[in-house]
């Protein structure tokens, strides 16, 4: 009461109904609050277990609390774009999504495009750009070992020890495995939760890239990156 009185600048009294309709409303409000708190705690626990499983599977030194995923989209070399999708604590963080228009090439070269995007993203970090100030714990690339090898090369060039893996699809276009820069594959089918999680990340990264690519084909003078609100 003292704290409420100090904040309000006048005496504050709190009445707690003991019976009747208002007392029932207070009881229900308490039960709803407790239930939501329990649900939130359960969700957080599941997400932590998922990230711990991913950390163990990939032999990561730290929990991958922030994951950045990248995907290249192009049509025969025209309007080549890349998307950067961010997940923190297992959930999408849309305010940190970024889209890039490839500037340094004219032909179709996904590897060169991937290198350019990682280089630009890391330079923004090095230059103190607050929009790119937080580095990921894990980088995922939509592609095979050649794509992720390029990404790892850019990370190494900046002196950053950030693990990078490629997301490899099966014949049904579902993520079937993660691949390291040397071509070693790590299957996901043994853990359905991880299989679904990585699949969602890959689908979201691809969707975001396609959305930007289609927008560029309809409008001219698009910026090199767009920030989307959460």
PDB file of N, CA and C in Angstrom, residues 23 58 99 111 133 144 212-213:
ATOM      1  N   UNK A  23     -16.352 -11.222  -5.741  1.00  0.00           N
ATOM      2  CA  UNK A  23     -15.383 -12.164  -5.174  1.00  0.00           C
ATOM      3  C   UNK A  23     -15.108 -13.294  -6.155  1.00  0.00           C
ATOM      4  N   UNK A  58      24.790 -30.475 -32.508  1.00  0.00           N
ATOM      5  CA  UNK A  58      25.810 -29.801 -33.313  1.00  0.00           C
ATOM      6  C   UNK A  58      27.115 -29.578 -32.550  1.00  0.00           C
ATOM      7  N   UNK A  99      16.382  -7.833 -45.293  1.00  0.00           N
ATOM      8  CA  UNK A  99      16.387  -8.256 -46.690  1.00  0.00           C
ATOM      9  C   UNK A  99      17.466  -7.475 -47.427  1.00  0.00           C
ATOM     10  N   UNK A 111      26.807 -18.585 -54.633  1.00  0.00           N
ATOM     11  CA  UNK A 111      27.887 -18.602 -53.665  1.00  0.00           C
ATOM     12  C   UNK A 111      28.464 -17.200 -53.467  1.00  0.00           C
ATOM     13  N   UNK A 133      23.825  -5.006 -34.369  1.00  0.00           N
ATOM     14  CA  UNK A 133      24.765  -4.998 -33.253  1.00  0.00           C
ATOM     15  C   UNK A 133      24.877  -6.343 -32.543  1.00  0.00           C
ATOM     16  N   UNK A 144      23.680 -26.351 -49.449  1.00  0.00           N
ATOM     17  CA  UNK A 144      24.592 -27.417 -49.093  1.00  0.00           C
ATOM     18  C   UNK A 144      25.911 -26.927 -48.531  1.00  0.00           C
ATOM     19  N   UNK A 212      10.397 -10.673 -50.870  1.00  0.00           N
ATOM     20  CA  UNK A 212      11.192  -9.524 -51.299  1.00  0.00           C
ATOM     21  C   UNK A 212      11.465  -9.570 -52.797  1.00  0.00           C
ATOM     22  N   UNK A 213      11.766 -10.751 -53.289  1.00  0.00           N
ATOM     23  CA  UNK A 213      12.058 -10.898 -54.717  1.00  0.00           C
ATOM     24  C   UNK A 213      10.857 -10.495 -55.565  1.00  0.00           C
TER      25      UNK A 213
END
